[in-house]
Rosetta silent file (secondary structure, phi, psi, omega in degrees, C-alpha in Angstrom):
SEQUENCE: MKPWILIPAYHPDEKLLHLLESLHAADLRKILVVNDGSGLDCDGIFSEIRRRWSSVTVLAHETNRGKGGALKTAFRYLLEHADSSSQGAVTADADGQHTVPDIRCVMDEMERAPEALVLGVRMFEGRVPLRSAFGNRLTRFLLRLLYGVRIPDTQTGLRGIPRAMMERCLEIPSNRYEFELDMLLAAVSGGIEIRSVPIRTIYIDNNASSRFHPLRDSARIYSVLFRNLFRKKR
SCORE:     score description
SCORE:     0.000 S_00000001
   1 L     0.000  152.026  179.527   15.368    6.169    9.269 S_00000001
   2 L   -60.535  148.230  177.798   13.377    7.219    6.218 S_00000001
   3 L   -69.730  156.494  171.921   15.376    8.005    3.082 S_00000001
   4 E   -75.667  163.836  171.925   16.049   11.548    1.947 S_00000001
   5 E  -113.788  121.686 -177.413   14.517   12.914   -1.232 S_00000001
   6 E  -108.390  130.550 -177.916   17.084   14.309   -3.688 S_00000001
   7 E  -129.195  103.469  172.094   16.017   16.669   -6.464 S_00000001
   8 E   -75.067  134.224 -173.933   18.559   17.842   -9.067 S_00000001
   9 E  -133.614  121.999  175.901   17.275   21.086  -10.583 S_00000001
  10 L  -127.102  115.265 -174.879   18.441   22.876  -13.717 S_00000001
  11 L    51.700   54.498  179.504   16.373   25.890  -14.764 S_00000001
  12 L   -74.257  164.943  175.213   13.336   24.764  -12.712 S_00000001
  13 L  -128.074 -155.936 -175.803    9.991   26.526  -12.745 S_00000001
  14 H   -61.632  -22.166 -179.548    6.861   26.543  -10.598 S_00000001
  15 H   -61.649  -31.926  176.081    6.527   22.764  -10.939 S_00000001
  16 H   -65.747  -42.127  177.941    9.401   22.345   -8.478 S_00000001
  17 H   -62.784  -40.661  178.459    7.562   24.496   -5.933 S_00000001
  18 H   -63.025  -40.006  178.880    4.395   22.422   -6.431 S_00000001
  19 H   -63.868  -45.958 -179.816    6.363   19.219   -5.841 S_00000001
  20 H   -63.376  -38.201  177.922    7.913   20.556   -2.627 S_00000001
  21 H   -62.835  -42.630  179.227    4.514   21.729   -1.424 S_00000001
  22 H   -66.249  -39.692  178.549    3.042   18.264   -2.044 S_00000001
  23 H   -63.768  -42.483  179.294    5.939   16.556   -0.267 S_00000001
  24 H   -67.781  -36.968  177.656    5.538   18.766    2.794 S_00000001
  25 H   -63.477  -28.494  178.091    1.780   18.198    2.828 S_00000001
  26 L   -90.627    8.732  179.089    2.550   14.460    2.932 S_00000001
  27 L    62.867   35.151  172.583    4.982   15.048    5.826 S_00000001
  28 L  -107.469  104.799 -167.604    8.026   14.171    3.702 S_00000001
  29 L  -128.009    2.206  174.045   10.518   16.832    4.724 S_00000001
  30 L   -89.322   85.620 -169.397   14.016   15.389    4.479 S_00000001
  31 E  -125.903  136.738  176.965   14.651   17.019    1.126 S_00000001
  32 E  -126.656  120.994  178.283   17.825   18.101   -0.642 S_00000001
  33 E  -109.451  132.635  177.005   17.649   20.255   -3.792 S_00000001
  34 E  -110.865  113.795  173.772   20.743   20.830   -5.931 S_00000001
  35 E   -79.035  105.515 -172.510   20.690   23.993   -8.055 S_00000001
  36 E   -90.169   64.563  176.329   22.839   22.793  -10.938 S_00000001
  37 L    64.366   43.854 -175.011   24.098   26.154  -12.193 S_00000001
  38 L   -71.163  -21.142  178.331   20.655   27.426  -13.206 S_00000001
  39 L    92.123  175.192 -173.800   21.750   31.049  -13.410 S_00000001
  40 H   -64.965  -29.108 -178.052   20.290   34.342  -12.251 S_00000001
  41 H   -60.227  -24.226 -176.391   16.956   33.786  -13.987 S_00000001
  42 H  -103.673    5.259 -179.280   16.091   31.090  -11.454 S_00000001
  43 H   -57.217  -35.613 -179.266   17.226   32.887   -8.304 S_00000001
  44 H   -61.964  -39.632  179.499   13.603   33.695   -7.502 S_00000001
  45 H   -63.467  -47.354 -176.874   12.641   30.007   -7.433 S_00000001
  46 H   -72.569  -32.330  174.305   15.456   29.043   -5.068 S_00000001
  47 H   -64.639  -38.693  177.764   14.891   32.107   -2.866 S_00000001
  48 H   -64.333  -39.151  177.613   11.230   31.088   -2.597 S_00000001
  49 H   -61.672  -47.449 -179.129   12.260   27.580   -1.540 S_00000001
  50 H   -63.875  -35.453 -178.284   14.512   28.935    1.202 S_00000001
  51 H   -71.137  -40.286 -172.230   11.816   31.347    2.360 S_00000001
  52 H   -87.442  -30.555 -172.214    8.979   28.822    2.519 S_00000001
  53 L  -133.817   96.862  179.496   10.669   25.644    3.705 S_00000001
  54 L   -68.599  -19.548 -178.958   13.471   25.828    6.228 S_00000001
  55 L   -79.418  -12.181 -179.954   13.623   22.021    6.267 S_00000001
  56 E   -88.450  124.549  175.765   14.755   21.888    2.614 S_00000001
  57 E   -88.082  128.073  178.807   18.517   21.930    2.112 S_00000001
  58 E  -115.974  121.294  173.946   19.570   23.768   -1.058 S_00000001
  59 E  -108.863  155.420 -175.588   23.042   23.256   -2.521 S_00000001
  60 E  -138.974  139.201  168.704   24.289   25.152   -5.559 S_00000001
  61 E   -98.675  139.169  176.830   26.785   24.744   -8.387 S_00000001
  62 L   -68.307  -35.646  177.210   28.187   27.931   -9.891 S_00000001
  63 L  -127.520  159.659 -178.346   28.116   26.321  -13.345 S_00000001
  64 L   -68.264  128.240  179.257   26.105   23.460  -14.775 S_00000001
  65 L  -111.863   -4.484 -178.170   27.686   20.038  -14.103 S_00000001
  66 L    94.150  163.380 -176.395   24.914   17.821  -15.456 S_00000001
  67 H   -60.753  -42.037  178.370   22.381   15.605  -13.740 S_00000001
  68 H   -63.599  -40.348  177.814   25.000   13.083  -12.673 S_00000001
  69 H   -62.880  -39.018  178.285   27.186   15.842  -11.263 S_00000001
  70 H   -66.478  -41.540  178.532   24.249   17.194   -9.268 S_00000001
  71 H   -65.931  -37.807  177.190   23.432   13.756   -7.879 S_00000001
  72 H   -62.794  -41.162  176.533   27.063   13.204   -6.891 S_00000001
  73 H   -58.798  -42.734  178.596   27.035   16.500   -4.982 S_00000001
  74 H   -65.180  -42.098  179.856   23.910   15.317   -3.162 S_00000001
  75 H   -62.633  -44.528  179.139   25.438   11.907   -2.387 S_00000001
  76 H   -59.187  -44.114 -179.216   28.600   13.498   -0.965 S_00000001
  77 H   -60.836  -46.200 -177.771   26.520   15.786    1.229 S_00000001
  78 H   -67.076  -39.855  178.589   24.431   12.918    2.609 S_00000001
  79 H   -62.889  -30.982 -178.680   27.441   10.687    3.249 S_00000001
  80 H   -88.207  -32.414 -168.990   29.036   13.510    5.226 S_00000001
  81 H  -118.250  -24.046 -176.333   26.011   14.995    6.992 S_00000001
  82 L   -79.558  153.929  176.975   23.060   12.588    7.087 S_00000001
  83 L   -58.169  133.791 -176.477   22.476   10.158    9.924 S_00000001
  84 L   -65.808  -15.294  178.563   24.284    6.901    9.165 S_00000001
  85 L   -85.795   -2.676  178.580   21.098    4.977    9.980 S_00000001
  86 L   -63.013  142.384 -178.810   19.293    6.587    7.029 S_00000001
  87 L   -69.350  -16.743 -176.316   18.124    4.081    4.406 S_00000001
  88 E   132.432 -134.725 -176.192   19.599    6.164    1.614 S_00000001
  89 E  -151.313  151.599  170.627   17.815    8.466   -0.799 S_00000001
  90 E  -108.824  126.311  177.438   15.066    8.658   -3.374 S_00000001
  91 E   -93.862  137.040  178.703   15.895   10.724   -6.443 S_00000001
  92 L  -137.391  151.414 -179.983   13.068   12.643   -8.122 S_00000001
  93 L   -84.048  155.090 -175.194   12.947   15.028  -11.064 S_00000001
  94 L   -87.394   -1.995 -170.970   12.148   18.711  -10.639 S_00000001
  95 L   -99.684   14.854  175.319    9.746   18.921  -13.588 S_00000001
  96 L    86.032    7.846 -178.590    6.635   17.390  -12.041 S_00000001
  97 L   -76.130  -20.193 -174.515    6.953   13.898  -13.561 S_00000001
  98 L  -114.445  127.413 -177.096    7.031   12.147  -10.195 S_00000001
  99 L   -93.602  160.544  178.396    4.103   12.170   -7.785 S_00000001
 100 H   -61.190  -44.343  176.985    4.160   11.859   -4.017 S_00000001
 101 H   -57.636  -37.783  179.167    2.321    8.476   -4.062 S_00000001
 102 H   -71.060  -37.167  175.665    4.952    7.089   -6.450 S_00000001
 103 H   -61.497  -41.445  177.368    7.781    8.473   -4.320 S_00000001
 104 H   -63.803  -37.873  178.642    6.198    6.723   -1.337 S_00000001
 105 H   -60.148  -42.057  177.840    6.006    3.457   -3.325 S_00000001
 106 H   -65.411  -41.895  177.412    9.760    3.592   -3.908 S_00000001
 107 H   -60.308  -43.145 -179.590   10.338    4.354   -0.210 S_00000001
 108 H   -62.500  -39.671  179.087    8.172    1.403    0.822 S_00000001
 109 H   -68.182  -33.282  176.110   10.143   -0.930   -1.444 S_00000001
 110 H   -63.988  -35.613  177.225   13.390    0.380    0.075 S_00000001
 111 H   -65.323  -37.636  179.429   12.097   -0.617    3.490 S_00000001
 112 H   -73.128  -30.282 -177.684   11.433   -4.138    2.215 S_00000001
 113 L  -138.880   77.190 -172.516   14.845   -4.402    0.529 S_00000001
 114 L   -64.899  -16.441 -179.739   17.229   -1.857    2.116 S_00000001
 115 L   -98.233   -2.482 -174.632   20.273   -3.050    0.157 S_00000001
 116 L   -92.960  155.702  168.351   18.598   -2.997   -3.277 S_00000001
 117 E   -89.069  122.743 -175.132   18.495   -0.325   -5.960 S_00000001
 118 E  -107.638  128.333  179.583   14.805    0.425   -6.508 S_00000001
 119 E  -109.601  131.839  170.273   13.534    1.754   -9.832 S_00000001
 120 E   -83.894  108.208 -170.560   10.222    3.500  -10.342 S_00000001
 121 E   -94.662  121.109  179.020    9.203    1.916  -13.637 S_00000001
 122 E   -74.560  143.048 -177.444    6.986    3.930  -15.966 S_00000001
 123 L   -85.833  -13.676  179.195    4.119    2.099  -17.636 S_00000001
 124 L    52.055   54.356  176.362    4.345    4.156  -20.878 S_00000001
 125 L  -107.203  156.410  177.236    0.589    4.409  -21.311 S_00000001
 126 L    76.090 -148.314 -176.123   -1.304    7.124  -23.157 S_00000001
 127 L   -85.558   98.368 -178.623    0.482    9.871  -25.079 S_00000001
 128 L  -108.177  129.878  177.758    4.183    9.180  -24.580 S_00000001
 129 L   -54.836  136.630 -176.206    6.800   11.222  -26.499 S_00000001
 130 H   -56.288  -40.945 -176.320    8.337    9.062  -29.234 S_00000001
 131 H   -65.082  -31.725  179.830   11.915    9.810  -28.146 S_00000001
 132 H   -72.516  -48.006 -178.088   11.176    8.582  -24.600 S_00000001
 133 H   -66.031  -46.978 -177.888    9.449    5.345  -25.626 S_00000001
 134 H   -66.339  -44.206 -178.899   11.914    4.487  -28.414 S_00000001
 135 H   -59.945  -40.503 -179.834   14.994    5.400  -26.373 S_00000001
 136 H   -67.958  -42.316  179.048   13.898    3.208  -23.496 S_00000001
 137 H   -61.930  -44.304 -177.978   13.139    0.241  -25.746 S_00000001
 138 H   -64.958  -43.275 -179.925   16.487    0.491  -27.507 S_00000001
 139 H   -66.034  -39.843  176.359   18.463    0.764  -24.276 S_00000001
 140 H   -61.002  -42.766  179.608   16.585   -2.174  -22.751 S_00000001
 141 H   -62.123  -46.215 -178.232   17.333   -4.243  -25.860 S_00000001
 142 H   -66.725  -37.819  177.044   21.051   -3.392  -25.797 S_00000001
 143 H   -61.575  -43.466 -179.929   21.322   -4.130  -22.073 S_00000001
 144 H   -67.489  -40.812 -178.091   19.760   -7.532  -22.608 S_00000001
 145 H   -68.744  -46.322 -171.774   21.892   -8.222  -25.695 S_00000001
 146 H   -88.150  -30.830 -173.245   25.248   -7.046  -24.335 S_00000001
 147 H  -119.084  -11.350  179.397   24.924   -7.763  -20.604 S_00000001
 148 L    71.537   24.976  179.683   22.183  -10.366  -20.325 S_00000001
 149 L  -118.874  145.506  179.053   20.140   -8.309  -17.855 S_00000001
 150 L  -110.235  114.558  178.235   16.497   -7.288  -18.095 S_00000001
 151 L  -126.154  118.996 -170.948   15.666   -3.852  -16.709 S_00000001
 152 L   -70.323  -22.823  179.083   12.173   -2.583  -17.536 S_00000001
 153 L  -147.001  102.303 -173.440   12.963    1.160  -17.399 S_00000001
 154 L   -83.721  -15.751 -171.881   16.579    2.196  -17.878 S_00000001
 155 L  -115.185    7.869  179.820   16.028    5.956  -17.905 S_00000001
 156 L   -62.256  139.145  176.766   13.695    6.554  -14.978 S_00000001
 157 L   -93.161   -6.624  178.735   14.728    9.391  -12.701 S_00000001
 158 L   -94.673  105.442 -173.920   12.721    8.052   -9.754 S_00000001
 159 E  -139.349  144.707  171.582   15.102    5.727   -7.934 S_00000001
 160 E  -102.826  115.613 -173.270   15.712    4.474   -4.431 S_00000001
 161 E  -112.827  115.839 -179.637   19.452    4.373   -3.828 S_00000001
 162 E   -65.816  149.125 -178.531   20.771    2.608   -0.728 S_00000001
 163 H   -55.511  -38.221 -177.380   23.367    4.452    1.287 S_00000001
 164 H   -63.988  -21.324 -178.086   25.896    1.673    0.691 S_00000001
 165 H   -89.108  -14.451 -174.220   25.709    2.291   -3.059 S_00000001
 166 H   -63.461  -41.383  178.598   26.371    6.037   -2.898 S_00000001
 167 H   -62.797  -37.684  176.644   30.144    5.717   -2.556 S_00000001
 168 H   -63.499  -38.012  179.532   30.184    3.411   -5.590 S_00000001
 169 H   -65.259  -31.593  179.431   28.195    6.056   -7.494 S_00000001
 170 H   -67.636  -19.193  178.880   30.831    8.676   -6.686 S_00000001
 171 L   -86.266   -9.141 -179.855   33.363    6.570   -8.615 S_00000001
 172 L   -67.626  131.149 -174.133   31.303    6.662  -11.810 S_00000001
 173 L   -74.206  -26.644 -174.327   33.157    8.786  -14.398 S_00000001
 174 L   -80.984  158.690 -175.527   30.126   10.286  -16.176 S_00000001
 175 L  -132.564   -4.393 -176.121   28.292   13.401  -14.996 S_00000001
 176 L  -113.270 -147.707 -173.910   25.342   13.987  -17.299 S_00000001
 177 L   -61.335  -28.261 -178.610   22.269   11.986  -18.299 S_00000001
 178 L   -67.274  -15.184  178.529   24.367    8.915  -19.035 S_00000001
 179 H   -55.706  -36.854 -176.462   25.198    8.754  -15.313 S_00000001
 180 H   -67.837  -34.505  174.649   21.868    7.026  -14.663 S_00000001
 181 H   -72.576  -40.141  175.630   22.726    4.171  -17.033 S_00000001
 182 H   -57.092  -37.145  179.032   26.219    3.980  -15.550 S_00000001
 183 H   -62.619  -41.371  178.334   24.532    3.588  -12.160 S_00000001
 184 H   -63.590  -42.759 -179.895   22.589    0.560  -13.381 S_00000001
 185 H   -67.303  -33.956  176.269   25.742   -1.054  -14.753 S_00000001
 186 H   -64.946  -37.608  177.551   27.544   -0.363  -11.459 S_00000001
 187 H   -66.160  -43.327  179.733   24.728   -2.172   -9.650 S_00000001
 188 H   -62.263  -48.044 -177.965   24.932   -5.130  -12.051 S_00000001
 189 H   -68.709  -27.538 -179.510   28.733   -5.414  -11.767 S_00000001
 190 L   -89.833    2.749  179.049   28.582   -5.011   -7.993 S_00000001
 191 L    70.647   24.709  179.476   25.981   -7.723   -7.504 S_00000001
 192 L   -86.389  129.551  179.391   23.428   -5.241   -6.157 S_00000001
 193 L   -64.412  138.795  175.868   19.832   -6.380   -6.501 S_00000001
 194 E  -113.702  119.506  179.178   17.688   -4.187   -8.755 S_00000001
 195 E  -112.399  157.386 -178.250   13.996   -4.023   -7.882 S_00000001
 196 E  -129.096  144.768  170.344   11.146   -2.315   -9.708 S_00000001
 197 E  -131.173  139.181 -179.300    7.864   -0.730   -8.678 S_00000001
 198 E   -72.924  140.368  176.944    5.294    0.562  -11.202 S_00000001
 199 E  -134.096  166.311  177.542    4.688    4.318  -11.327 S_00000001
 200 L   -70.947  152.244  174.231    2.546    6.652  -13.388 S_00000001
 201 L  -103.984  111.286 -176.930    3.879    8.060  -16.640 S_00000001
 202 L  -120.742  120.221  174.686    3.439   11.827  -16.587 S_00000001
 203 L  -122.169  109.001 -179.903    4.644   14.042  -19.412 S_00000001
 204 H   -84.793  131.730 -177.875    3.812   17.702  -18.924 S_00000001
 205 H    55.293   36.034  179.921    3.613   19.711  -22.186 S_00000001
 206 H    55.831   30.861  177.531    4.580   16.491  -24.000 S_00000001
 207 H    66.538   23.448 -177.805    7.946   16.703  -22.219 S_00000001
 208 L   -66.798  -24.852 -177.901    8.830   19.888  -24.113 S_00000001
 209 L   -83.841   -2.087 -179.161   10.536   21.339  -21.025 S_00000001
 210 L   -61.057  142.267  176.367   12.981   18.440  -20.779 S_00000001
 211 L   -89.865    6.133 -179.729   16.668   19.392  -20.834 S_00000001
 212 L   -74.494  124.842  177.421   17.500   16.114  -22.572 S_00000001
 213 L   -95.584  112.426 -170.028   19.193   16.715  -25.949 S_00000001
 214 H   -52.548  -48.115 -175.903   18.133   13.760  -28.159 S_00000001
 215 H   -77.606  -53.738 -175.650   21.287   13.412  -30.288 S_00000001
 216 H   -63.242  -49.247 -175.049   24.025   14.547  -27.934 S_00000001
 217 H   -75.122  -31.378  175.279   22.730   12.873  -24.778 S_00000001
 218 H   -64.948  -39.930  177.923   21.664    9.684  -26.549 S_00000001
 219 H   -61.260  -40.657  178.327   25.200    9.345  -27.942 S_00000001
 220 H   -64.762  -41.533 -178.369   26.590    9.692  -24.425 S_00000001
 221 H   -62.800  -47.494 -176.023   24.159    7.104  -23.070 S_00000001
 222 H   -73.957  -24.485  174.790   24.961    4.467  -25.677 S_00000001
 223 H   -66.072  -29.420  177.753   28.702    5.090  -25.376 S_00000001
 224 H   -61.957  -42.307 -178.629   28.354    4.018  -21.734 S_00000001
 225 H   -59.077  -45.650 -176.527   27.104    0.579  -22.786 S_00000001
 226 H   -78.993  -34.825  177.483   30.084   -0.120  -25.006 S_00000001
 227 H   -60.501  -46.859 -179.988   32.682    1.537  -22.750 S_00000001
 228 H   -69.210  -32.716  178.638   31.670   -0.667  -19.818 S_00000001
 229 H   -65.262  -44.520  179.054   31.462   -3.728  -22.040 S_00000001
 230 H   -64.840  -38.915  178.332   35.045   -3.286  -23.266 S_00000001
 231 H   -63.992  -38.812 -179.510   36.226   -2.690  -19.699 S_00000001
 232 H   -64.641  -33.331 -175.291   34.441   -5.855  -18.600 S_00000001
 233 H   -82.744  -10.773 -179.347   36.172   -7.950  -21.287 S_00000001
 234 L   -69.194    0.000    0.000   39.694   -6.876  -20.332 S_00000001
């Protein structure tokens, strides 16, 4: 069966509605949205989702748990409720960075390699925010230096995650943006193949709406590299 589409959402706006509309127009309707403690200001967005699309499952956290926490909630739900023959899930961001054609590309690659972790790799063309381009280069360099692995886009939120990997993801200790790097290291340590497909690089408003905090979240991300390295050497 086709994979689900998982969308963690923290303080989303109309761009989430546009994404859901595009997915439904493309007949992609196995969708799970996690409201990660967005608060009362966003109740209108989630009420609109429930009103317009009965096929979309909406889960909610009372308080913000971070992107990793939202993805874990989605993984638990799918492991408990989704058909066991499902290929897994594609994760997409709620801010309009991921297009339906690119989501389909990740799905197609999952069909070709159902046991692999599939990454939608951004080409970083045009006007790319400095923090995004530099952060990705630095993380790629450290991964190659410390672990000997080459991953072209370490921070992409568009990923195809096989069902068999979801339980391993639930064991990851981190819950915020660093969770996505922890996921890559879990795949490397578990011998899971990592595949890549090229996707468009879209930054709306120069990524000003991103919830990524450059100093705090970057520190968490790079601490993951060294924490796992020390654990590996024991």
